[in-house]
XYZ file of C-alpha atoms in Angstrom:
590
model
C -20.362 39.731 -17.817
C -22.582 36.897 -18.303
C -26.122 38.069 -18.598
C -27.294 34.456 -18.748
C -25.589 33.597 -16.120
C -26.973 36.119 -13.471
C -30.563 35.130 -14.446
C -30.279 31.993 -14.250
C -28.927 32.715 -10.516
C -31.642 34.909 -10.029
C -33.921 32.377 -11.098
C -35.371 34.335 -14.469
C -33.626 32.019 -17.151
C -33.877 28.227 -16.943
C -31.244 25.938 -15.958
C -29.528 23.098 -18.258
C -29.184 20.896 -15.296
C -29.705 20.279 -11.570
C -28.264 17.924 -9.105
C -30.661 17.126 -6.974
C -30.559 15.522 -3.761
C -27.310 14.836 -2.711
C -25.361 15.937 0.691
C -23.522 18.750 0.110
C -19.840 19.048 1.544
C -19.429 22.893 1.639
C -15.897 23.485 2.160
C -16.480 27.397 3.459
C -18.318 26.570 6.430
C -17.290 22.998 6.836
C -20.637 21.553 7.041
C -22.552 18.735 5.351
C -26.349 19.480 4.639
C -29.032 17.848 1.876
C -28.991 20.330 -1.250
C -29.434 20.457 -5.174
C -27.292 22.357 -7.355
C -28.360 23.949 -10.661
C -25.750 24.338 -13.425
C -26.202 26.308 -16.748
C -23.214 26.840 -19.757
C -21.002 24.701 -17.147
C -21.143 26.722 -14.276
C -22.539 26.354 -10.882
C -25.401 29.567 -10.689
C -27.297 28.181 -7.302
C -27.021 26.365 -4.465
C -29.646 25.369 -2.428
C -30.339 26.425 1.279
C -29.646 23.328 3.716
C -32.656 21.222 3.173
C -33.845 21.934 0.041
C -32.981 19.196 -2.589
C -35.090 20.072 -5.327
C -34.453 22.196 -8.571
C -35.941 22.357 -11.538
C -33.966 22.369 -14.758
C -33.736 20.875 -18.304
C -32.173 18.103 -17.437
C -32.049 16.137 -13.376
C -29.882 13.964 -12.172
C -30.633 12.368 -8.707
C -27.961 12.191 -6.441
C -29.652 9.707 -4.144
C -28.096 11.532 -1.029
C -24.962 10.618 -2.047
C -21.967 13.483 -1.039
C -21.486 15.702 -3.755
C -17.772 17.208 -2.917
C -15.531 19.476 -5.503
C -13.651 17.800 -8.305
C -9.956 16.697 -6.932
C -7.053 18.348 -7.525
C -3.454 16.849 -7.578
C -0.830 19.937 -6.845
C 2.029 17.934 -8.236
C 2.651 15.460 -10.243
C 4.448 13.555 -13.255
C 2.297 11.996 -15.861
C 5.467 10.342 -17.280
C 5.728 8.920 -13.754
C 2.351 6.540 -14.247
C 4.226 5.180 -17.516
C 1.259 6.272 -19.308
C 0.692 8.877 -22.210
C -1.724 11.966 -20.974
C -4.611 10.159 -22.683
C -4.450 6.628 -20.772
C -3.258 9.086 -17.759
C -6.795 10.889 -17.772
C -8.505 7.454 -18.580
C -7.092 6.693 -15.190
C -7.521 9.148 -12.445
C -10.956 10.314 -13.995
C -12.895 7.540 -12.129
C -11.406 8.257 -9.296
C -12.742 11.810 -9.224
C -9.561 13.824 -10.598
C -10.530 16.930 -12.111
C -7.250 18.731 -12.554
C -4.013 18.094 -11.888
C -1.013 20.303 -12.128
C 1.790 18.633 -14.025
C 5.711 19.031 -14.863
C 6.732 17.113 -17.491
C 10.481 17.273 -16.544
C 10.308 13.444 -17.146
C 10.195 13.749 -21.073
C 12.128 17.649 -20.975
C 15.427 15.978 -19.695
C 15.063 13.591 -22.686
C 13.311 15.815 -25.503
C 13.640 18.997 -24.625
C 11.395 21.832 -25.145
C 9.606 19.880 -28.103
C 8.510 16.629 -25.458
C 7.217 19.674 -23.309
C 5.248 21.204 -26.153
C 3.852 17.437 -27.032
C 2.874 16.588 -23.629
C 1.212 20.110 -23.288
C -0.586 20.031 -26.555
C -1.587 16.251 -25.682
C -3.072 17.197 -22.626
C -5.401 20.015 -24.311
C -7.850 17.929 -26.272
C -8.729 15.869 -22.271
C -12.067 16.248 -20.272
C -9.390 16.288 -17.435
C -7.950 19.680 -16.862
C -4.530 20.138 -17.280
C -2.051 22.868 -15.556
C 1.473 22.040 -16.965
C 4.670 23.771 -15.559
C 7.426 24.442 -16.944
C 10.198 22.211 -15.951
C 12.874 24.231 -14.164
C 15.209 22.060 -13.829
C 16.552 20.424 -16.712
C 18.904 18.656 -15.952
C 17.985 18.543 -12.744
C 21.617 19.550 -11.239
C 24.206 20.894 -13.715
C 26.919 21.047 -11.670
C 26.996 16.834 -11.683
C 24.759 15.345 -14.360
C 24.040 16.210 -18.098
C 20.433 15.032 -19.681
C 19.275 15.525 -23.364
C 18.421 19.058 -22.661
C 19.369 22.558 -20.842
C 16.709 24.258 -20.016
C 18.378 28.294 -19.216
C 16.725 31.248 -17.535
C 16.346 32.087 -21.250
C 14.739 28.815 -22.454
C 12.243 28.874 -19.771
C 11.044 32.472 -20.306
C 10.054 31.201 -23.814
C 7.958 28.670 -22.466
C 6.381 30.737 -20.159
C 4.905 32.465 -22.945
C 3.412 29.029 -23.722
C -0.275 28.407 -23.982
C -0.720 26.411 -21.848
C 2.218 26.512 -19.385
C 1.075 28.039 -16.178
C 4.284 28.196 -13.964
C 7.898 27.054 -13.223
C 7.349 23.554 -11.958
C 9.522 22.281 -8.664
C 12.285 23.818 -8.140
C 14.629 21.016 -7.139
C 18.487 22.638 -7.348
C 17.546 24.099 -3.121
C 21.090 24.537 -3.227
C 21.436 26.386 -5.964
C 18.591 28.890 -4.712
C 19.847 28.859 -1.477
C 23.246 29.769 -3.116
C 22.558 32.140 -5.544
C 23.002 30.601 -8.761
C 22.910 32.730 -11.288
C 20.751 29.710 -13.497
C 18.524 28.630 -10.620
C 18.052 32.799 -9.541
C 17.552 33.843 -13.677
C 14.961 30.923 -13.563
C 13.019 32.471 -10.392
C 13.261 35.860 -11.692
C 11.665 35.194 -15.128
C 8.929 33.403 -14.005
C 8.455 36.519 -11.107
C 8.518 39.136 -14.624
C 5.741 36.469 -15.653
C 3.480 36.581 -12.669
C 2.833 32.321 -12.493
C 3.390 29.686 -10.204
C 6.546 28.492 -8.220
C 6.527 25.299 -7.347
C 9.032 23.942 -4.798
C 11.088 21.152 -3.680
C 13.602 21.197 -1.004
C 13.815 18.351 0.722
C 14.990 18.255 4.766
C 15.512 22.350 4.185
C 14.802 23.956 7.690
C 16.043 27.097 9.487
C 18.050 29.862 7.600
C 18.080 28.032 4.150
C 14.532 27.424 4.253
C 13.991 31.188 4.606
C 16.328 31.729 1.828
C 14.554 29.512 0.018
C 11.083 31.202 0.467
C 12.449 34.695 -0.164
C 13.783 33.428 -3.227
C 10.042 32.540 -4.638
C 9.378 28.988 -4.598
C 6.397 28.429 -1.683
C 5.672 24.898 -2.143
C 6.783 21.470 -0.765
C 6.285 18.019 -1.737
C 9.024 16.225 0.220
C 8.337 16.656 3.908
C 9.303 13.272 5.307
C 8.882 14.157 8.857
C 6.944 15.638 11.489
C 8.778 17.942 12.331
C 9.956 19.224 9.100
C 6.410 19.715 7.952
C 5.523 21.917 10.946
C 8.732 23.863 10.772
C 7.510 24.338 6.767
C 3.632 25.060 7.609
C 4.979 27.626 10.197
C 6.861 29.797 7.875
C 3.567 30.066 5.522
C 5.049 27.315 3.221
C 2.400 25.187 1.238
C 3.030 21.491 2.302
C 1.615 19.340 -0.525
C 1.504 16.365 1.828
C 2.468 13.321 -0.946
C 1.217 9.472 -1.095
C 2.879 7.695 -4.404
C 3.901 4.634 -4.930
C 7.285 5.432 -3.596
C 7.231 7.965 -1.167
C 3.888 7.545 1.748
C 4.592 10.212 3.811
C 1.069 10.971 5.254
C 1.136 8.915 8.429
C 4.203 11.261 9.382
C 3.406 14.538 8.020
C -0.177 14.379 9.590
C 1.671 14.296 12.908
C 2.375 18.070 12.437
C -1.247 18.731 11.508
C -3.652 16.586 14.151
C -5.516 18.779 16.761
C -4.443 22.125 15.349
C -7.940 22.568 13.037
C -8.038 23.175 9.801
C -4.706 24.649 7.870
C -4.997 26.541 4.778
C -1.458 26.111 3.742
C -2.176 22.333 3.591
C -2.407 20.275 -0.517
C -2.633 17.190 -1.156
C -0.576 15.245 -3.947
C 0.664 12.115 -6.034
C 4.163 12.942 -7.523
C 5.123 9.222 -8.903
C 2.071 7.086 -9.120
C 2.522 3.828 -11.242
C -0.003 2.860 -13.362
C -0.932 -0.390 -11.694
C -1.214 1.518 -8.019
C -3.720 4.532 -10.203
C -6.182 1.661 -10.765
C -5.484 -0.920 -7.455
C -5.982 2.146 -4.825
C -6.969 5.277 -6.385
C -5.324 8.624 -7.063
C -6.158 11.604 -5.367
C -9.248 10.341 -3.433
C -6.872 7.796 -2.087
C -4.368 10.270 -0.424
C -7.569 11.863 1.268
C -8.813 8.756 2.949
C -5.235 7.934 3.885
C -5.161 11.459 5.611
C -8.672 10.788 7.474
C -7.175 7.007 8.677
C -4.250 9.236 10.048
C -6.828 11.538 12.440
C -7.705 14.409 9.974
C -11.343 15.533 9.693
C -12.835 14.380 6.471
C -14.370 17.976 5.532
C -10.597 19.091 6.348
C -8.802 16.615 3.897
C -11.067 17.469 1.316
C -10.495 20.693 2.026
C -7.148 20.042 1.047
C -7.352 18.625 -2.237
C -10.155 21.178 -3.543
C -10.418 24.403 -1.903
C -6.901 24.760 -0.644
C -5.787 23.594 -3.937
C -7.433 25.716 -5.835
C -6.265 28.896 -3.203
C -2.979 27.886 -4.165
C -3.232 27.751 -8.310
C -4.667 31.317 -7.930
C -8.039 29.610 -9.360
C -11.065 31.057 -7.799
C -13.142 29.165 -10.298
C -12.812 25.411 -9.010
C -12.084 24.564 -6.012
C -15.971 24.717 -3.862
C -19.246 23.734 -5.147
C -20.877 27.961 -4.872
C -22.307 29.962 -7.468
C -19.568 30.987 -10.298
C -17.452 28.327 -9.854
C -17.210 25.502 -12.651
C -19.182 22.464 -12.420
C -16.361 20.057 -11.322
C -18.413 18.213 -8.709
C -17.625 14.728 -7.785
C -20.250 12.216 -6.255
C -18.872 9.760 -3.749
C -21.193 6.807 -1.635
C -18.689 7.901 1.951
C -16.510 10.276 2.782
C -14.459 7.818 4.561
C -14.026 5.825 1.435
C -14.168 8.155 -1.265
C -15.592 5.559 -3.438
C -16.343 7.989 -6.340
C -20.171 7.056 -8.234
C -20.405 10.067 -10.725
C -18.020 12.819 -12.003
C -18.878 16.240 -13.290
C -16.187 18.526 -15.232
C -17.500 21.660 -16.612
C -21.496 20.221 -15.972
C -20.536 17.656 -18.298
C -20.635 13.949 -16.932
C -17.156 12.207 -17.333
C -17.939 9.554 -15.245
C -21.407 7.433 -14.490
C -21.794 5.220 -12.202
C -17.626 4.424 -11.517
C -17.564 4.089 -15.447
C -15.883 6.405 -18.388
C -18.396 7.744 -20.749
C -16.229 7.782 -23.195
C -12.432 7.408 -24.396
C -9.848 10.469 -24.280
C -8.315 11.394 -27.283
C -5.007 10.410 -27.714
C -1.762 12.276 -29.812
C 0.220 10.354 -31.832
C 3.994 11.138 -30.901
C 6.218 11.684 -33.725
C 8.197 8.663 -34.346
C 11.367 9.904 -33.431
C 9.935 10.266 -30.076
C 10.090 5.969 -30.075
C 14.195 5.856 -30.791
C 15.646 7.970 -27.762
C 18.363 5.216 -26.902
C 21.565 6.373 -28.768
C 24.298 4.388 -27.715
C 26.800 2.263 -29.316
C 27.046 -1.843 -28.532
C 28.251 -2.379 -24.665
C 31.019 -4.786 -23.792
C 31.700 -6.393 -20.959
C 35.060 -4.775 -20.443
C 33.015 -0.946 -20.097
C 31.733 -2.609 -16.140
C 34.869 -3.204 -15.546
C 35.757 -1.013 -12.050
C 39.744 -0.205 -12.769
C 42.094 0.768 -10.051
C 44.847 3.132 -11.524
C 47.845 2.523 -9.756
C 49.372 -0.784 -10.646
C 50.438 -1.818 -7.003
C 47.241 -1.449 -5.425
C 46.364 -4.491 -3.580
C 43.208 -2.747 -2.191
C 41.015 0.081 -1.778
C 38.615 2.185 0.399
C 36.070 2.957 -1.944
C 32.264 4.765 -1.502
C 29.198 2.756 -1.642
C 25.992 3.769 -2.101
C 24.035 2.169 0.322
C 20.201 2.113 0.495
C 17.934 2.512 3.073
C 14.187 1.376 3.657
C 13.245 4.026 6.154
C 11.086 6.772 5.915
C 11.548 8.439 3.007
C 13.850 5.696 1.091
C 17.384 7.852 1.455
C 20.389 6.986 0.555
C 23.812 7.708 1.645
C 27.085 6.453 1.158
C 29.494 4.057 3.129
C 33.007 3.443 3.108
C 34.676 -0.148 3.108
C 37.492 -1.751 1.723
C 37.471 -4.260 -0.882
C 40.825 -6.325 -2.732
C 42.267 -5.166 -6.126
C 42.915 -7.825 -8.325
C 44.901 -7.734 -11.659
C 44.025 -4.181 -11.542
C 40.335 -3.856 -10.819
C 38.162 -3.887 -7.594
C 36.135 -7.207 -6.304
C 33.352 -6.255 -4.999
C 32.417 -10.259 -5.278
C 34.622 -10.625 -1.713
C 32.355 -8.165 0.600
C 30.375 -9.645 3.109
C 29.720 -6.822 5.498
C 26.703 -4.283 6.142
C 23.536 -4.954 3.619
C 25.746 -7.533 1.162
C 26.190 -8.515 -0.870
C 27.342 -5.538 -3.105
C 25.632 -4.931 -6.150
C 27.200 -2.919 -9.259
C 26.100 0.372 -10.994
C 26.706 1.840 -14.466
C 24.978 4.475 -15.326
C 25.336 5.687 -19.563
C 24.270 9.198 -21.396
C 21.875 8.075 -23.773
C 20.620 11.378 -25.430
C 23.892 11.044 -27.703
C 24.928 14.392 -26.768
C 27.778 13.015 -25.209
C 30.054 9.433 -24.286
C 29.263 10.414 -20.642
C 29.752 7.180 -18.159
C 30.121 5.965 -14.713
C 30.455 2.602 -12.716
C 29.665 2.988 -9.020
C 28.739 0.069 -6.046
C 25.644 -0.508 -4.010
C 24.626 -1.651 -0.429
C 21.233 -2.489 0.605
C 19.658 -2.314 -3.244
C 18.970 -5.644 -2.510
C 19.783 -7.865 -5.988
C 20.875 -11.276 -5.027
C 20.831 -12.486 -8.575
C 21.444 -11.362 -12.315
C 20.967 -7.504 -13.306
C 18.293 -4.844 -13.995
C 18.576 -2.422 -16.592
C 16.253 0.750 -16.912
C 16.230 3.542 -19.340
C 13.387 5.401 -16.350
C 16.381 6.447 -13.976
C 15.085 10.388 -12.673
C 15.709 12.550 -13.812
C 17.794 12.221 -16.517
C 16.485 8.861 -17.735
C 20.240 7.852 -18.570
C 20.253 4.074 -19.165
C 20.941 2.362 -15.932
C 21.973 -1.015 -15.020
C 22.348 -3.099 -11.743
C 23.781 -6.375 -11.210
C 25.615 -8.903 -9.214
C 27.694 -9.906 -12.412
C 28.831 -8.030 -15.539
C 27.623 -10.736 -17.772
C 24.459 -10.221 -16.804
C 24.454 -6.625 -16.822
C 26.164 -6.086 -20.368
C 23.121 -8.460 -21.751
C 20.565 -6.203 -19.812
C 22.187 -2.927 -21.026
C 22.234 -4.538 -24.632
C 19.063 -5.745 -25.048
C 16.814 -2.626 -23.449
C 19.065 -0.028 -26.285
C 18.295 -2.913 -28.631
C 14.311 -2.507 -27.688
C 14.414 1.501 -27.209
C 14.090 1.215 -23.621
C 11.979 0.595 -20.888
C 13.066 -2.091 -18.070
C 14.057 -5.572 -18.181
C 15.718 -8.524 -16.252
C 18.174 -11.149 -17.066
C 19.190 -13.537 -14.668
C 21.902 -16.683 -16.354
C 21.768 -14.759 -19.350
C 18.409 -14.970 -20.647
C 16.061 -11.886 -20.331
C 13.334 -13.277 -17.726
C 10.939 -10.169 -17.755
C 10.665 -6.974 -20.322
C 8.580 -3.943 -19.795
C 8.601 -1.800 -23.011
C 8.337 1.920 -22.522
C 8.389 2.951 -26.432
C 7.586 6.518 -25.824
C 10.666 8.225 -24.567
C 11.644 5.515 -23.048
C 9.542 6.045 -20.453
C 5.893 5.764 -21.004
C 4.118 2.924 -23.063
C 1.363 3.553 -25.614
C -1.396 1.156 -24.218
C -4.381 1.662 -22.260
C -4.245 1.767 -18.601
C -6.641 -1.333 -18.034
C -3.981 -3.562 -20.318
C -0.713 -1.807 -19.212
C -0.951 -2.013 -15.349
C -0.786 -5.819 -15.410
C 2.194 -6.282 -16.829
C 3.641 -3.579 -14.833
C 2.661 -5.729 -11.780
C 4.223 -9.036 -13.763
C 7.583 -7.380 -14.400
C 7.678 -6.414 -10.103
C 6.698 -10.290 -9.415
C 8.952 -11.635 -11.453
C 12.338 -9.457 -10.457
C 10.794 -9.647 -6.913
C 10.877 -13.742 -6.995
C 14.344 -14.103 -9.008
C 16.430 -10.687 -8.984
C 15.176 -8.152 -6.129
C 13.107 -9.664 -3.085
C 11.193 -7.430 -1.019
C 9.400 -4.147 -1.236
C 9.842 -0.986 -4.050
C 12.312 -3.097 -6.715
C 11.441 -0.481 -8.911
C 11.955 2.398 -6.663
C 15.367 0.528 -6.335
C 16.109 0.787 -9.633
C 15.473 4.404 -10.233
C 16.150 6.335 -7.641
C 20.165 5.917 -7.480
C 20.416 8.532 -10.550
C 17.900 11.150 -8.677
C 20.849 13.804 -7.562
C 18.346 16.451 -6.025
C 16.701 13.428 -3.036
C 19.221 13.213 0.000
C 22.094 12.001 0.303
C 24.457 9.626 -2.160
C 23.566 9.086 -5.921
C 25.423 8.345 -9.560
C 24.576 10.330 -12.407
C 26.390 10.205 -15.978
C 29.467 12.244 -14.403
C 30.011 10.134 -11.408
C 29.396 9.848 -7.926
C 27.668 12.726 -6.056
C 27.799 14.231 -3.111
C 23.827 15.567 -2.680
C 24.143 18.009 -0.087
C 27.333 19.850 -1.658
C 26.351 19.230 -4.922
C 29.715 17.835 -5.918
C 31.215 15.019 -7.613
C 33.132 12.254 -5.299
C 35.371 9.746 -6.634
C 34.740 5.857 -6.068
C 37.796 5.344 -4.843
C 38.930 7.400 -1.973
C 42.732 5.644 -0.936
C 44.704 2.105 -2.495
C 47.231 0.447 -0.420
């Protein structure tokens, strides 16, 4: 017990500081009223009655009426994700009023294991941002049809949840594997249950029966609710819909559908997921998502709501989450509630943020230089895109397509068509039907664990000249290329294992655009301020000469992501998302 603290709150012991007139958005009773708050060893001891906007302290701050509202919380997201390390990551969504976020690095764990875990978790305790990292439960992310650079078993992540540091088992993204009992995805559950933490869901178009399952199993959250009437069916069975906004995936003007005109919900988060760099500074992070959800008809004191005290009901943290005596100081100051445009930001009574500015740099970890070589693969020739046809008297060939679609939600699902065989291989050159012309897919394990590879055919991706390659390809992060031509694509694939990864362009065989993603081959080293531009350079320049139109890089990295509805490739091949099987390419020859 605190003796200091009580006195203080009684009024017997002076306070270190006091907020003084702002408008207080008290997230209990819903109302808005002019206060002060006083704040001693970091923690809130008193808040004023409505009205009263004076306090006297050590130190004063005036809020010049401006709304004082709890720090932001993010449910669920990927730091790996904004391309940046947790450093530049902090750097970033602190202005914008972040306070904590709650983070599974699965990004890195399919690639390092259990030690790019431990670095992004011991990176992320020297940060004025606080940090709630999960461990990743699903690495790979389906091992029935993918390998990655790691396996994380029932046994691995019982170690981890003996982590400091680790405070749960982050999404659970094999549904079908929980709804089906397997014995991985059900040892995974039950350790973290022995453990007592968080279980974070992910279960994407799951209703009915398997939803139930899927609750009584132990994960209670969802991220993916792409429809009204998904999210209601989920709110109604007590799940937690983290309603998301990233720079993928905007599924607020939909999901709010399901909560308009029934008051306020406590089973209701807010939440990022995969949030580029470039979109963290343009629009905002979690502030952002809540003015999106009032423009879509929800109460301001309700969305906030949502990303602070809901939040904080859901991480089982009764001390963040409201501005009330005992709770930290993570206040946030912000000119309009319908703007969110943050002024001033307050993490443990510390100030973080004055006046929209940093106060100061976060510290940054040095990765181990082996972290900056995770491309192991051998020279690629043009001969390994080459899409074979086994029997020798094939003249065609029905073969599966994946074809994408720009519709709530991005899916994907696969088509059938048939395409000539010449001299023994397919051409996908002649199609001209539905969302031509067809592009080409190889996908190559690049952990070195194995000589995993697999060629596969688009529709709809959308690349009317040259080739793409990417070593971010979720969840794996398997190198990826996409093309129109194999001369292209064997120059893309070349020169991004030559450069340790990240993503690049080539169109008439020179390389036209490069964004390097040292770390991991997935996040750069640089600052925020200096790294979003070029992030926004690479997307004009494959938009103008490789990709037109909207989400190229969501094109490029979401055919690999076997857990999102309906048709992907991983390193095995083909796969069949709803059964969780492997499907060949080419289903009859004639």
């Amino acid at each position: 017990m605190n003796n200091k603290l009580i006195a203080a709150a009684r009024g017997d012991h002076p306070l270190d500081l006091a907020i003084n007139n702002i408008q207080l958005v008290n997230v209990f009773t819903g109302e808005i009223y002019p206060a002060a708050i006083g704040i001693v060893d970091g923690t809130i001891v008193h808040v004023t009655a409505p009205g009263e906007t004076e306090l006297e302290a050590a130190a004063s701050i005036d809020g010049q009426g401006k709304f004082a509202v709890p720090g932001l919380i993010d449910t669920h997201l990927h730091i790996e994700s904004s391309m940046l390390t947790p450093a530049h990551y902090a750097e970033t969504v602190l202005p914008h009023g972040t306070t904590l976020i709650v983070t599974d690095p699965h990004e890195i764990g399919n690639i390092l294991g259990e030690e790019g875990v431990r670095y992004m978790v011991e990176a992320s305790k020297v940060l004025d941002l606080r940090v709630m990292t999960l461990a990743p439960s699903c690495v790979p992310s389906a091992p029935a049809v993918e390998t990655a650079g790691a396996e994380f078993t029932p046994e691995v992540i019982e170690r981890m949840l003996t982590w400091d540091g680790i405070d749960g088992v982050a999404e659970v993204m094999n549904y079908h594997g929980v709804i089906h009992e397997d014995p991985r995805m059900m040892g995974i559950l039950e350790a973290n249950k022995r453990a007592g933490k968080i279980p974070q869901g992910h279960a994407p178009t799951v209703v009915g029966r398997d939803l139930s399952a899927y609750l009584v199993a132990g994960p209670d959250s969802d991220h993916e609710c792409r429809t009204m009437e998904e999210a209601i069916a989920k709110l109604r069975a007590g799940m937690i819909v983290d309603i998301r906004e990233s720079s993928f995936s905007l599924n607020m003007a939909e999901v709010a559908k399901a909560i308009v005109g029934k008051g306020y919900l406590p089973n209701v988060t807010l939440c990022t997921d995969d949030v580029l760099a470039s979109d963290l500074i343009e629009r905002g992070h979690i502030n952002h998502v809540v003015v999106r959800a009032i423009e879509e008809g929800i109460p301001a004191v309700d969305a906030i709501r949502y990303a602070t005290l809901n939040a904080a009901n859901r991480l089982n943290r009764k001390d963040i989450g409201a501005i009330a005596p005992g709770r930290l100081a993570d206040i946030v100051l912000v000119d309009a509630l319908e703007s969110m445009n943050v002024s001033d930001v307050f993490i443990g009574g510390k100030t973080i943020v004055k006046e929209g500015k940093l106060t100061e740099r976060q510290q940054h970890l040095e990765p181990p230089q082996e972290y900056l070589q995770t491309v192991h693969l051998p020279e690629i020739h043009e001969e390994d895109l080459h899409l074979h046809v086994e029997d020798p008297h094939a003249s065609e060939a029905r073969v599966r397509v994946i074809e994408y679609d720009f519709a709530p939600g991005l899916p994907t699902g696969f088509i059938e068509t048939v395409l000539p065989v010449k001299d023994g291989q397919l051409v996908p050159e002649s199609y001209d039907g539905h969302k031509g012309p067809l592009n080409r897919v190889a996908v190559w394990h690049r952990h070195g664990l194995n000589d995993n590879k697999a060629l596969g055919l688009l529709a709809g991706f959308g690349i009317i000249a040259g080739a793409v390659a990417t070593t971010v390809a979720h969840d794996s992060h398997h190198l990826t290329v996409l093309g129109v031509n194999t001369e292209d694509m064997v120059i893309a694939a070349n020169e991004l294992r030559k450069r340790h990864g990240g993503m690049i362009a080539v169109k008439d065989g020179e390389v036209i655009a490069f964004l390097p993603l040292p770390l991991a081959g997935i996040m750069s080293l640089e600052e925020g301020e200096t790294f979003a531009p070029k992030i926004k350079e690479f997307i004009d320049i494959i938009q103008a000469e490789i990709m037109p139109g909207k989400n190229p890089i969501h094109r490029m990295i979401v055919v690999t992501l076997p857990v999102i509805p309906q048709a992907k490739i991983t390193d095995l091949g083909l796969v069949d998302v709803d059964k969780q099987q492997l499907v060949p390419l080419i289903i009859e020859t004639k």
